[in-house]
Short mmCIF file of N, CA and C in Angstrom, two decimals:
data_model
loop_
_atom_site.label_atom_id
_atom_site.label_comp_id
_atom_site.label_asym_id
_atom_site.label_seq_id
_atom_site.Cartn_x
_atom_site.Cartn_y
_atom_site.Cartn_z
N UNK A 185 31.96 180.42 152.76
CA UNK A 185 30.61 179.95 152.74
C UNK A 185 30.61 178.53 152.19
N UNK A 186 29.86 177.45 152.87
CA UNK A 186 29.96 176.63 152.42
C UNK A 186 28.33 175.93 151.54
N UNK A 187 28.79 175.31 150.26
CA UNK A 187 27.16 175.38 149.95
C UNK A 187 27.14 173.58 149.53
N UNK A 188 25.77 173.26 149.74
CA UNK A 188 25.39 171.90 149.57
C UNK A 188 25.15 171.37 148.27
N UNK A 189 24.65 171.05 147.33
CA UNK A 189 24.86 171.22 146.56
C UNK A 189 22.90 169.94 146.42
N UNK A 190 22.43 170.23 145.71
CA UNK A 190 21.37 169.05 145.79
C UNK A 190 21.81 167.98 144.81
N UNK A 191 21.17 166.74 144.84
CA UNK A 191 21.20 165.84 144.49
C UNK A 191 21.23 165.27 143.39
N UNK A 192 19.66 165.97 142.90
CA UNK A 192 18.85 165.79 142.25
C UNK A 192 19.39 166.78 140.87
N UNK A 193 20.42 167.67 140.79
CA UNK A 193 20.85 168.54 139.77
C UNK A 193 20.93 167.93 138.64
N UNK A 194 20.76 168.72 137.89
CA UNK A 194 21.19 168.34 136.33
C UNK A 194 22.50 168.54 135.95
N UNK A 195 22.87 169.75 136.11
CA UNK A 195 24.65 169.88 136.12
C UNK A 195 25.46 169.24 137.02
N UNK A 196 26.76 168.95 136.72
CA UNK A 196 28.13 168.23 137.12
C UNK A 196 28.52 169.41 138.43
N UNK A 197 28.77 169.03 139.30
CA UNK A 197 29.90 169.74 140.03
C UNK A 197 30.60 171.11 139.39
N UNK A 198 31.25 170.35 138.75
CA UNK A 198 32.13 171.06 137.84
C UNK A 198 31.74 172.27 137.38
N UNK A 199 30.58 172.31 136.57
CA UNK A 199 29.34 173.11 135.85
C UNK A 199 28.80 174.41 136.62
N UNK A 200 29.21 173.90 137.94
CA UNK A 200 28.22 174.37 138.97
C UNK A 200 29.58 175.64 139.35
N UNK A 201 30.48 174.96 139.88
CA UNK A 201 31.74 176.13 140.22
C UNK A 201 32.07 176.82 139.42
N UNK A 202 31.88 176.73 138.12
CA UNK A 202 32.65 177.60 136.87
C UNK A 202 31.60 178.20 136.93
N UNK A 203 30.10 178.28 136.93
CA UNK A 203 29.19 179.48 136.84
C UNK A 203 28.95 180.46 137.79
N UNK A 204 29.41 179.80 139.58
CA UNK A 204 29.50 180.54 140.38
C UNK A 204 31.11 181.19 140.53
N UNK A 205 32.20 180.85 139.78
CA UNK A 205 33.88 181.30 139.61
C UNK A 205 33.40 182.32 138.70
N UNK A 206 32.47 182.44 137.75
CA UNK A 206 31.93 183.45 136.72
C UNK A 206 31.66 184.18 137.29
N UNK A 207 30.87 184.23 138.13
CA UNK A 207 29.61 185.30 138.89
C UNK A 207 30.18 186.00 139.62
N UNK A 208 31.40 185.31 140.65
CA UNK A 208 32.27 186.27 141.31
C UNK A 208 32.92 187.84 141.21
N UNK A 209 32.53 188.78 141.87
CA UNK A 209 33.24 189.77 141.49
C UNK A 209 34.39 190.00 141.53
N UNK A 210 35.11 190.82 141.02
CA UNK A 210 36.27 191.03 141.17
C UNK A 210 36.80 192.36 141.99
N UNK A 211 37.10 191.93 143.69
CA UNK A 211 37.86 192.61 144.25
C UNK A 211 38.71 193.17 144.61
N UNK A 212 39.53 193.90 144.52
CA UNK A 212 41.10 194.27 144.68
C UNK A 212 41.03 193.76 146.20
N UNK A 213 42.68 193.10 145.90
CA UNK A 213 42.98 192.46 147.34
C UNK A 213 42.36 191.63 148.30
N UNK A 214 40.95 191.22 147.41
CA UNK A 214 40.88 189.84 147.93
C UNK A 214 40.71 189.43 147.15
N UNK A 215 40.70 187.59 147.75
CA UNK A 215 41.17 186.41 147.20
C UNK A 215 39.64 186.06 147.29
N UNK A 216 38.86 185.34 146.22
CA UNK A 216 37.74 184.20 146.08
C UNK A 216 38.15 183.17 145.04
N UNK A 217 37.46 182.28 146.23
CA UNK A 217 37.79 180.85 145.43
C UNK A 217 36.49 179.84 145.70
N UNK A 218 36.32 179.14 144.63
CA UNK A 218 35.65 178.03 144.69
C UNK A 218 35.94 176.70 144.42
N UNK A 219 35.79 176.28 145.54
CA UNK A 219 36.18 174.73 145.51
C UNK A 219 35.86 173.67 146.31
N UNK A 220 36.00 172.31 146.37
CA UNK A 220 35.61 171.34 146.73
C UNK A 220 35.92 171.31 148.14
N UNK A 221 35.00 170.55 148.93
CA UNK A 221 34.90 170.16 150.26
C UNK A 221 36.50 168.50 149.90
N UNK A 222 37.45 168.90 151.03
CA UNK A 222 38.07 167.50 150.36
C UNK A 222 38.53 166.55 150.58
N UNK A 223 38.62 165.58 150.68
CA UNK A 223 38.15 163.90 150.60
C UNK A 223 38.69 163.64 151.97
N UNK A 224 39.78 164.38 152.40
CA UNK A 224 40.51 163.88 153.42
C UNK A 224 41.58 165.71 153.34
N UNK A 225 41.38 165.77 155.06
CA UNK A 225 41.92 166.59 155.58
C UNK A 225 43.53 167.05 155.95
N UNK A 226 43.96 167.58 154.93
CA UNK A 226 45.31 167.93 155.21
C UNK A 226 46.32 169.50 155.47
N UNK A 227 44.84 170.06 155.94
CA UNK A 227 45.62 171.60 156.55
C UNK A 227 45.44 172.16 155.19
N UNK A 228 45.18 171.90 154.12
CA UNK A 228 45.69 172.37 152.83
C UNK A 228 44.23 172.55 152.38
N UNK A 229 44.13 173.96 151.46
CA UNK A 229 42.15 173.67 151.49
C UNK A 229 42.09 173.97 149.52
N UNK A 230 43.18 173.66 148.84
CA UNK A 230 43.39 174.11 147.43
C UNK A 230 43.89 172.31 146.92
N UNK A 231 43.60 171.90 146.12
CA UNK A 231 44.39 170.58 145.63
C UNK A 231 46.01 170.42 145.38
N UNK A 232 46.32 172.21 144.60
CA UNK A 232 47.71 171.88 144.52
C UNK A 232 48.23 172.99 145.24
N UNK A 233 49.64 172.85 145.76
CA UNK A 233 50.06 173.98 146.42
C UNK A 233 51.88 173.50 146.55
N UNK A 234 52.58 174.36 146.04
CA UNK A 234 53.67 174.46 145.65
C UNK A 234 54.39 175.32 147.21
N UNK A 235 55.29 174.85 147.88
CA UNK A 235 55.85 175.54 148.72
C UNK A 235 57.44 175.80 148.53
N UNK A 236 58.02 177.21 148.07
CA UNK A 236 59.02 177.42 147.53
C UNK A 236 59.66 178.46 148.61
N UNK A 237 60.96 177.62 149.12
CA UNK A 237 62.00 178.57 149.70
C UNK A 237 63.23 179.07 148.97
N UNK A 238 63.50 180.29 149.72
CA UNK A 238 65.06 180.56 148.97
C UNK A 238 65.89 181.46 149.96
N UNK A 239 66.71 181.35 150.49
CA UNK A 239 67.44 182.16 151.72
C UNK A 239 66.92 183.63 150.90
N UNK A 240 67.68 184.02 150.14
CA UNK A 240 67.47 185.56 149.52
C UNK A 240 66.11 186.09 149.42
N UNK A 241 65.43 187.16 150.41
CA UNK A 241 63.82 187.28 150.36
C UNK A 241 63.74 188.12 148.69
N UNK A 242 64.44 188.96 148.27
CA UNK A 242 64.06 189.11 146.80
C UNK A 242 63.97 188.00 146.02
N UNK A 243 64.86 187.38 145.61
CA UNK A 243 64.45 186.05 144.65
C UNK A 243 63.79 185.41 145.25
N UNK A 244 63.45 185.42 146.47
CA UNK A 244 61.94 184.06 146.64
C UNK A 244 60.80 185.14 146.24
N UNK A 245 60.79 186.10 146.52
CA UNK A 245 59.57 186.84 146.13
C UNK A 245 59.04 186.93 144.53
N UNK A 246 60.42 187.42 143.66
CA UNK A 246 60.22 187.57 142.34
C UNK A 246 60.26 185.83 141.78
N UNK A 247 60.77 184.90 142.04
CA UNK A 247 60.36 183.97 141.55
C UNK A 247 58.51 183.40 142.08
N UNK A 248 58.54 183.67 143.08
CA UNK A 248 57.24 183.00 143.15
C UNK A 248 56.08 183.30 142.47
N UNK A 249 56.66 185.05 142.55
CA UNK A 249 55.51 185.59 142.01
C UNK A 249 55.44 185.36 139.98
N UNK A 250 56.80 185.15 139.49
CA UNK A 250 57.19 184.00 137.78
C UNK A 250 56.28 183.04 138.07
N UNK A 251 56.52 181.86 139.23
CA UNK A 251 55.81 180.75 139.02
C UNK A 251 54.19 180.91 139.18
N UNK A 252 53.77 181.66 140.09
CA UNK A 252 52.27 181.93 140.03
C UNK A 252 52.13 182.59 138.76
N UNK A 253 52.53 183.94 138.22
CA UNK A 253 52.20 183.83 137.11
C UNK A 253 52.06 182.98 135.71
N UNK A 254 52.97 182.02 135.73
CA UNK A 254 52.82 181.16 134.75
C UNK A 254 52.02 180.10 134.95
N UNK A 255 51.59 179.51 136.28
CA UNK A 255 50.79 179.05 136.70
C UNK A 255 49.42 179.40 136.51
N UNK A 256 49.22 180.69 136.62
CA UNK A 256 48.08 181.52 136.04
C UNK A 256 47.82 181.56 134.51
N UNK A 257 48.68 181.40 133.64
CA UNK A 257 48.71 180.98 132.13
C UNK A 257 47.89 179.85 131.59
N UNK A 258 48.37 178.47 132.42
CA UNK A 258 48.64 177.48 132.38
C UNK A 258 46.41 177.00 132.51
N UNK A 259 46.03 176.58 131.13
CA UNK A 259 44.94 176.25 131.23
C UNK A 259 44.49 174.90 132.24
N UNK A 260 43.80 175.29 132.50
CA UNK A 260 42.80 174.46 134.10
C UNK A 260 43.64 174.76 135.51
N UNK A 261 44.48 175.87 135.46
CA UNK A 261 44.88 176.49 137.04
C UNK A 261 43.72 177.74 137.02
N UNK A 262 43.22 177.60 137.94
CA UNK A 262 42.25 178.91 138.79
C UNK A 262 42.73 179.30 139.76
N UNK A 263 42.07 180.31 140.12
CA UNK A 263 42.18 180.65 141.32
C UNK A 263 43.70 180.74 142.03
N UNK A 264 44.59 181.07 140.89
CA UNK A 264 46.12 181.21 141.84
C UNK A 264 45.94 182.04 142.67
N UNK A 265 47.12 181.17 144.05
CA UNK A 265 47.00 182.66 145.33
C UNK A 265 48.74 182.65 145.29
N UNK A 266 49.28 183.35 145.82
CA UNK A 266 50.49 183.71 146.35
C UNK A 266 50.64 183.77 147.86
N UNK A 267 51.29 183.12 148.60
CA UNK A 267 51.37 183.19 150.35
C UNK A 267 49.87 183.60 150.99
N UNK A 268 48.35 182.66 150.13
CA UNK A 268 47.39 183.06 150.81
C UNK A 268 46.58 184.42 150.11
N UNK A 269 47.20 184.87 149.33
CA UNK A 269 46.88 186.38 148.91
C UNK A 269 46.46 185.97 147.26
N UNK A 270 45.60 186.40 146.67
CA UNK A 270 44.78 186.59 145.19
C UNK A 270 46.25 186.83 144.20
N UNK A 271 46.47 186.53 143.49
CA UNK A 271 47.83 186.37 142.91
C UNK A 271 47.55 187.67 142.04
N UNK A 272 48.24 188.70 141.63
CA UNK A 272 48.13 189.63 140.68
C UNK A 272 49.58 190.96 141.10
N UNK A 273 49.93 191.61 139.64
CA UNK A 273 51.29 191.34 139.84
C UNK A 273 51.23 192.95 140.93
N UNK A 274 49.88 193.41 140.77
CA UNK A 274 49.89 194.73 142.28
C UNK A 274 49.84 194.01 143.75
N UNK A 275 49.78 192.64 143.66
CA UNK A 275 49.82 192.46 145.13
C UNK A 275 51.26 191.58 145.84
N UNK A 276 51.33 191.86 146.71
CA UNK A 276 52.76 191.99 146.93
C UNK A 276 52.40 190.23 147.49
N UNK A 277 53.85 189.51 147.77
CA UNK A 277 53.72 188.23 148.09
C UNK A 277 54.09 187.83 149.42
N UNK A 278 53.03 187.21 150.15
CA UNK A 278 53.59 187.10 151.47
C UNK A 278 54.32 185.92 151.78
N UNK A 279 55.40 185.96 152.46
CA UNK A 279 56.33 185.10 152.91
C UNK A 279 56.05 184.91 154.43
N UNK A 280 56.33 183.80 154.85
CA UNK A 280 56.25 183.48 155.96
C UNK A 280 57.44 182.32 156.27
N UNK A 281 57.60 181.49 157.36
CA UNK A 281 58.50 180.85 157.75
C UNK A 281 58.09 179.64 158.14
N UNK A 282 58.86 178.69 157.66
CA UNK A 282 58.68 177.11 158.16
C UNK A 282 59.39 176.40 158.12
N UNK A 283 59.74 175.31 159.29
CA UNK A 283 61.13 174.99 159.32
C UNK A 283 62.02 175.72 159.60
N UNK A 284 61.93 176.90 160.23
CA UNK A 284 63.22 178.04 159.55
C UNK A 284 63.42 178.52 158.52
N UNK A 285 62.89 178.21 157.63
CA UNK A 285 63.20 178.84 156.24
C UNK A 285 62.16 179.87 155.65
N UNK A 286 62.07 181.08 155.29
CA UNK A 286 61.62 182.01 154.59
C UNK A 286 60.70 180.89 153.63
N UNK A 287 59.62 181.13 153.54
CA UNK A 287 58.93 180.35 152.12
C UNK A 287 57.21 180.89 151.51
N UNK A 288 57.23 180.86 150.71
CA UNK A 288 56.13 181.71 150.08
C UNK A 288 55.37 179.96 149.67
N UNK A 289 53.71 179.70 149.80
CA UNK A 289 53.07 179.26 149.37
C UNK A 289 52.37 179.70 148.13
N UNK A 290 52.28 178.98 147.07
CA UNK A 290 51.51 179.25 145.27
C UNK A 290 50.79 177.93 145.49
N UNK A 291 49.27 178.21 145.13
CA UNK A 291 48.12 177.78 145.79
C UNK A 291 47.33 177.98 144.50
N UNK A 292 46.67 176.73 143.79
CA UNK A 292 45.46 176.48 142.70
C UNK A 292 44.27 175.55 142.89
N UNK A 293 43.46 175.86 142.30
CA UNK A 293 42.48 174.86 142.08
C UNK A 293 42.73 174.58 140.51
N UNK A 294 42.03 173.54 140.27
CA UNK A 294 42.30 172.52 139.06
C UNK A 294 40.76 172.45 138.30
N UNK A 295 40.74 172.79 136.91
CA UNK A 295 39.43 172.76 136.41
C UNK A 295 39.92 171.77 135.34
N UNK A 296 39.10 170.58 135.29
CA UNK A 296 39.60 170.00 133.83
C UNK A 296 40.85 169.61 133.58
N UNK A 297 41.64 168.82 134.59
CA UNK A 297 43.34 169.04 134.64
C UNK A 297 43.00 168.21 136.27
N UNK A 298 44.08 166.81 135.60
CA UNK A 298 44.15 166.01 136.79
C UNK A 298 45.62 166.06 137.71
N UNK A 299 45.37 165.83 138.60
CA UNK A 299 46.51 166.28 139.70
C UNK A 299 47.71 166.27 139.06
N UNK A 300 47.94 164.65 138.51
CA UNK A 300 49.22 164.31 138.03
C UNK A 300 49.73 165.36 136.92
N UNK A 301 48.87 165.74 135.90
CA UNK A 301 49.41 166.65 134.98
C UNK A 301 49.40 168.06 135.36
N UNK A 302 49.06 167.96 136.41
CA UNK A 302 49.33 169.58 136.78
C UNK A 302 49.98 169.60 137.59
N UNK A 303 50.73 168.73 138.41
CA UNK A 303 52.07 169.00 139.36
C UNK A 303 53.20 168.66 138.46
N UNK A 304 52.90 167.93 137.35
CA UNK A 304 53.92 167.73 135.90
C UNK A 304 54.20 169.05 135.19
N UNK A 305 53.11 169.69 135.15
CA UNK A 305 53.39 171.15 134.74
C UNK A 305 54.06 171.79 135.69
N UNK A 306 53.65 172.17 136.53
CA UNK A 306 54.44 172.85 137.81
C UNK A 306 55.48 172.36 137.51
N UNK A 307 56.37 171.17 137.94
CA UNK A 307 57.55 170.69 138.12
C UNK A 307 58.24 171.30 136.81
N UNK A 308 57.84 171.50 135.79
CA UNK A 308 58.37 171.55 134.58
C UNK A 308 59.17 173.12 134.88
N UNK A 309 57.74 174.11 135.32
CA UNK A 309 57.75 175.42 135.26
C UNK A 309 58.78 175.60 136.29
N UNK A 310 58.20 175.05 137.41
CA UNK A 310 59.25 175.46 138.80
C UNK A 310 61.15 175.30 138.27
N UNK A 311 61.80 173.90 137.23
CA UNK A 311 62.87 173.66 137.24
C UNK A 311 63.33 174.52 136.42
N UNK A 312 62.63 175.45 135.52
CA UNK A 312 62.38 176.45 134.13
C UNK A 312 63.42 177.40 135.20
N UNK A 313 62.46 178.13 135.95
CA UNK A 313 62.13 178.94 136.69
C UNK A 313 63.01 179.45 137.84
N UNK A 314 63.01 178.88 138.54
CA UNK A 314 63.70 178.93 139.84
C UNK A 314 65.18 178.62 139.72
N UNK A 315 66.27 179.42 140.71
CA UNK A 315 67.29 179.19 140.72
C UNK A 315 67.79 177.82 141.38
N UNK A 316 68.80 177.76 141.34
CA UNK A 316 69.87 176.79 142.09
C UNK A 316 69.58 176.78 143.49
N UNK A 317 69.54 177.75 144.22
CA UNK A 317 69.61 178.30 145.55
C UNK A 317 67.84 177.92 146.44
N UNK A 318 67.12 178.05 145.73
CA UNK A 318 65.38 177.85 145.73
C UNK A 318 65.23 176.37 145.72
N UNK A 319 64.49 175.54 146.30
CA UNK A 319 63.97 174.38 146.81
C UNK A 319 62.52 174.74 146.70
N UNK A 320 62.05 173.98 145.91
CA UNK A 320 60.14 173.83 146.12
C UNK A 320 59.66 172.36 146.59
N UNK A 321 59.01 172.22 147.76
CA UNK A 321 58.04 170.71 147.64
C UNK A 321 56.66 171.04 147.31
N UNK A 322 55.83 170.05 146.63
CA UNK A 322 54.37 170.03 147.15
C UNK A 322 53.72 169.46 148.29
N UNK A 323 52.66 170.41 148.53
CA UNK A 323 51.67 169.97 149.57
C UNK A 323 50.73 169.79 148.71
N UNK A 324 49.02 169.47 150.20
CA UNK A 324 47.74 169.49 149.74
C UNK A 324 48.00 168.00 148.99
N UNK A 325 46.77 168.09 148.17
CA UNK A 325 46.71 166.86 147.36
C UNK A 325 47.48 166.46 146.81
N UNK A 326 48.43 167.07 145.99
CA UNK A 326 49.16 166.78 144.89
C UNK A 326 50.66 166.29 145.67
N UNK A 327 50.82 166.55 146.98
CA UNK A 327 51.92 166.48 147.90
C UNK A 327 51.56 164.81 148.71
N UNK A 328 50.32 164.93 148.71
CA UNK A 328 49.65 163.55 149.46
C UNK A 328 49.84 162.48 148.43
N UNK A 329 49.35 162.71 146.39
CA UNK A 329 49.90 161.84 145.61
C UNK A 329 51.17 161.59 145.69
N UNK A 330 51.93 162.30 145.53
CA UNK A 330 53.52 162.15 145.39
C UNK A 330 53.56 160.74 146.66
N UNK A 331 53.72 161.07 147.55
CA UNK A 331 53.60 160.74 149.09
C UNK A 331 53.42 159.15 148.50
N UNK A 332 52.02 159.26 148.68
CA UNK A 332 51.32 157.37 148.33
C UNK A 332 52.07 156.78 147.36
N UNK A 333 52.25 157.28 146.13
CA UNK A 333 53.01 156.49 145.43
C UNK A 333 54.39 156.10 145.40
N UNK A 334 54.97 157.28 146.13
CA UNK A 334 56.47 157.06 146.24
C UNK A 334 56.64 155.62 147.48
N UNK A 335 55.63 155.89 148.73
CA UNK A 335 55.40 154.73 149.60
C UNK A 335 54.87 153.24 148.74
N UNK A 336 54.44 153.26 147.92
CA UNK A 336 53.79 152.38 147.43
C UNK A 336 54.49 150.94 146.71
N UNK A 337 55.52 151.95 146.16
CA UNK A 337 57.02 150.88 145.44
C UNK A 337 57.28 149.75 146.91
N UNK A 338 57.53 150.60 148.14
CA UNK A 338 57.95 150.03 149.04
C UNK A 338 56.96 148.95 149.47
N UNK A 339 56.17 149.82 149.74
CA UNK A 339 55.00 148.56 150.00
C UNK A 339 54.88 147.18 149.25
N UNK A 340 54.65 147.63 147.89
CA UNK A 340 54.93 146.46 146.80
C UNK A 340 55.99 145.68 147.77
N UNK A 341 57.28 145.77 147.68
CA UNK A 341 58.19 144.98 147.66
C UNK A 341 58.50 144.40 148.92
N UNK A 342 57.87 144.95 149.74
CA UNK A 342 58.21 144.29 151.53
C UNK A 342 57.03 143.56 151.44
N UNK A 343 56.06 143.62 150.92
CA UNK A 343 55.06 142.51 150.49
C UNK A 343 55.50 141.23 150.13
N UNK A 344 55.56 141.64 148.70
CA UNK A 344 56.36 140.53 148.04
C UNK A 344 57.48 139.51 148.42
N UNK A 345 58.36 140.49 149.33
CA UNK A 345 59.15 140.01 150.13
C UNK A 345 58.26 138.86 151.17
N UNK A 346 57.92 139.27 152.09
CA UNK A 346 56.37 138.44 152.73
C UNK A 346 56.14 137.55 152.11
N UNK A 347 55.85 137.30 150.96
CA UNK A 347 55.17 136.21 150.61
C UNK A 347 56.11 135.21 150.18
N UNK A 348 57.40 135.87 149.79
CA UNK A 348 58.55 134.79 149.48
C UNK A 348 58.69 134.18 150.64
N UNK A 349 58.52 134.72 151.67
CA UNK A 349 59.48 134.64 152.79
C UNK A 349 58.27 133.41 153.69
N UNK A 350 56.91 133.40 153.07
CA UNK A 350 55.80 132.40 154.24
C UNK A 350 56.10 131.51 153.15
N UNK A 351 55.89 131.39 152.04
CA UNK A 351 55.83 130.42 151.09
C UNK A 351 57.14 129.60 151.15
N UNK A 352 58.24 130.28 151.61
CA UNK A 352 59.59 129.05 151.76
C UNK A 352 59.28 128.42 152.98
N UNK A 353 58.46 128.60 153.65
CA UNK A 353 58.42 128.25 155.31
C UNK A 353 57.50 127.09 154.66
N UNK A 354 56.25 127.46 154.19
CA UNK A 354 55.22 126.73 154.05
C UNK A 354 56.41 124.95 153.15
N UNK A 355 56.37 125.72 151.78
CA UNK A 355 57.22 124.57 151.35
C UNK A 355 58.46 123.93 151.68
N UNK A 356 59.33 124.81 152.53
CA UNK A 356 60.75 124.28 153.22
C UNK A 356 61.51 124.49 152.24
N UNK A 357 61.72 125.49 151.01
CA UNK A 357 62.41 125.43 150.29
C UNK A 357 62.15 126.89 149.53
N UNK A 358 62.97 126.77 148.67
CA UNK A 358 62.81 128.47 148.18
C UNK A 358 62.54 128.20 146.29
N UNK A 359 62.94 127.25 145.88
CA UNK A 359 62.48 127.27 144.51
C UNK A 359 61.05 127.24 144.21
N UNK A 360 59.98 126.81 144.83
CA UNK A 360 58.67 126.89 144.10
C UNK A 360 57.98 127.78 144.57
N UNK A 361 58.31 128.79 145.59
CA UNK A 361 58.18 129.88 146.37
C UNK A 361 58.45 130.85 145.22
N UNK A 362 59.52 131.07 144.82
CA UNK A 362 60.06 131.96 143.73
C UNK A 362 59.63 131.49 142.32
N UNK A 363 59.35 130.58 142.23
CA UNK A 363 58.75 130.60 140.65
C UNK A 363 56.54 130.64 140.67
N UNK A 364 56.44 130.67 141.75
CA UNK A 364 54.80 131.47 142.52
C UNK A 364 54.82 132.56 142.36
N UNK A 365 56.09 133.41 143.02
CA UNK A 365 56.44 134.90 143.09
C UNK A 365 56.62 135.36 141.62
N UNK A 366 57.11 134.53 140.85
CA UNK A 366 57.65 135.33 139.41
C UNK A 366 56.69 134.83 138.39
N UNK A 367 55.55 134.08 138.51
CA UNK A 367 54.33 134.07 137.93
C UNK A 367 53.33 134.95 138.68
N UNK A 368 52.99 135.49 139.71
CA UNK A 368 52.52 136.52 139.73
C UNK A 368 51.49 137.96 138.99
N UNK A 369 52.79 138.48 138.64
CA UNK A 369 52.36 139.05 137.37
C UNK A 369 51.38 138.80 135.96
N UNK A 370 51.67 137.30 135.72
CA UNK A 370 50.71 137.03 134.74
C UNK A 370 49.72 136.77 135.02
#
């Protein structure tokens, strides 16, 4: 269900999902969640989402279902799912395949807890956690941060590069080009 939210409210967003995450009942075997419409579309409908393979279907199962649980510990994770499914330790974890590989999706929303410190947690938990043999990436948002910033170094520097590279043209020379480039910063 999707709801609009008016304008004109007195409460935050925020305010608004934690009283309707309250109100929710609690169903066996299904999953409810509340969360944001989001900014930009990536197949992914949770902010963070951990995708963990492991050839062996027991240890991908019993670890995932460690990392969702501790994930579930972990103050400002809601709403953990396991492969799509309401995370809880009676429900079994679904695995599916991608790439070829066996892999279980662990799936949160974030209350109060910004992307970066909560894929910092994850990462922490997942290296705790998981064997040798197990590989996790992120998706969703927290997979899209990683993404931009890791591109971003590059960007910086093929830039920079660029500008060394018009500024020796412009001046015919490369020393006042490079001391432009290395004032910069200040």
């Amino acid at each position: 269900m999707a709801v609009t939210l008016r304008h004109d409210r007195s409460a935050p967003t925020i305010a608004v999902e934690n009283r309707v995450r309250a109100a929710l009942p609690a169903l066996p075997n299904a999953m409810t969640s509340v969360e944001d419409v989001p900014f930009v579309e990536n197949g992914v409908t949770k902010p963070l989402r951990v995708t963990v393979s492991d050839p062996d279907l027991t240890v991908l199962a019993r670890t995932t279902a460690a990392l969702a649980r501790r994930m579930m510990a972990q103050k400002g994770f809601v709403d953990v799912s396991a492969g799509g499914l309401a995370f809880s330790s009676g429900v079994p974890t679904l695995i599916t395949r991608e790439d070829g590989k066996r892999v279980v999706d662990v799936d949160a929303d974030l209350v109060g807890v910004n992307i970066g410190d909560a894929t910092a947690r994850v990462d922490t938990i997942a290296r705790a956690i998981l064997p040798k043999t197990a590989h996790y990436v992120f998706a969703g948002e927290a997979g899209d941060t990683i993404t931009t910033f890791g591109s971003f170094g590059t960007t910086l520097a093929l830039s920079t590069l660029s500008i060394i590279v018009v500024l020796g043209l412009l001046f015919r020379g490369w020393r006042a080009p490079l001391v432009i480039v290395v004032a910069l910063p200040l």
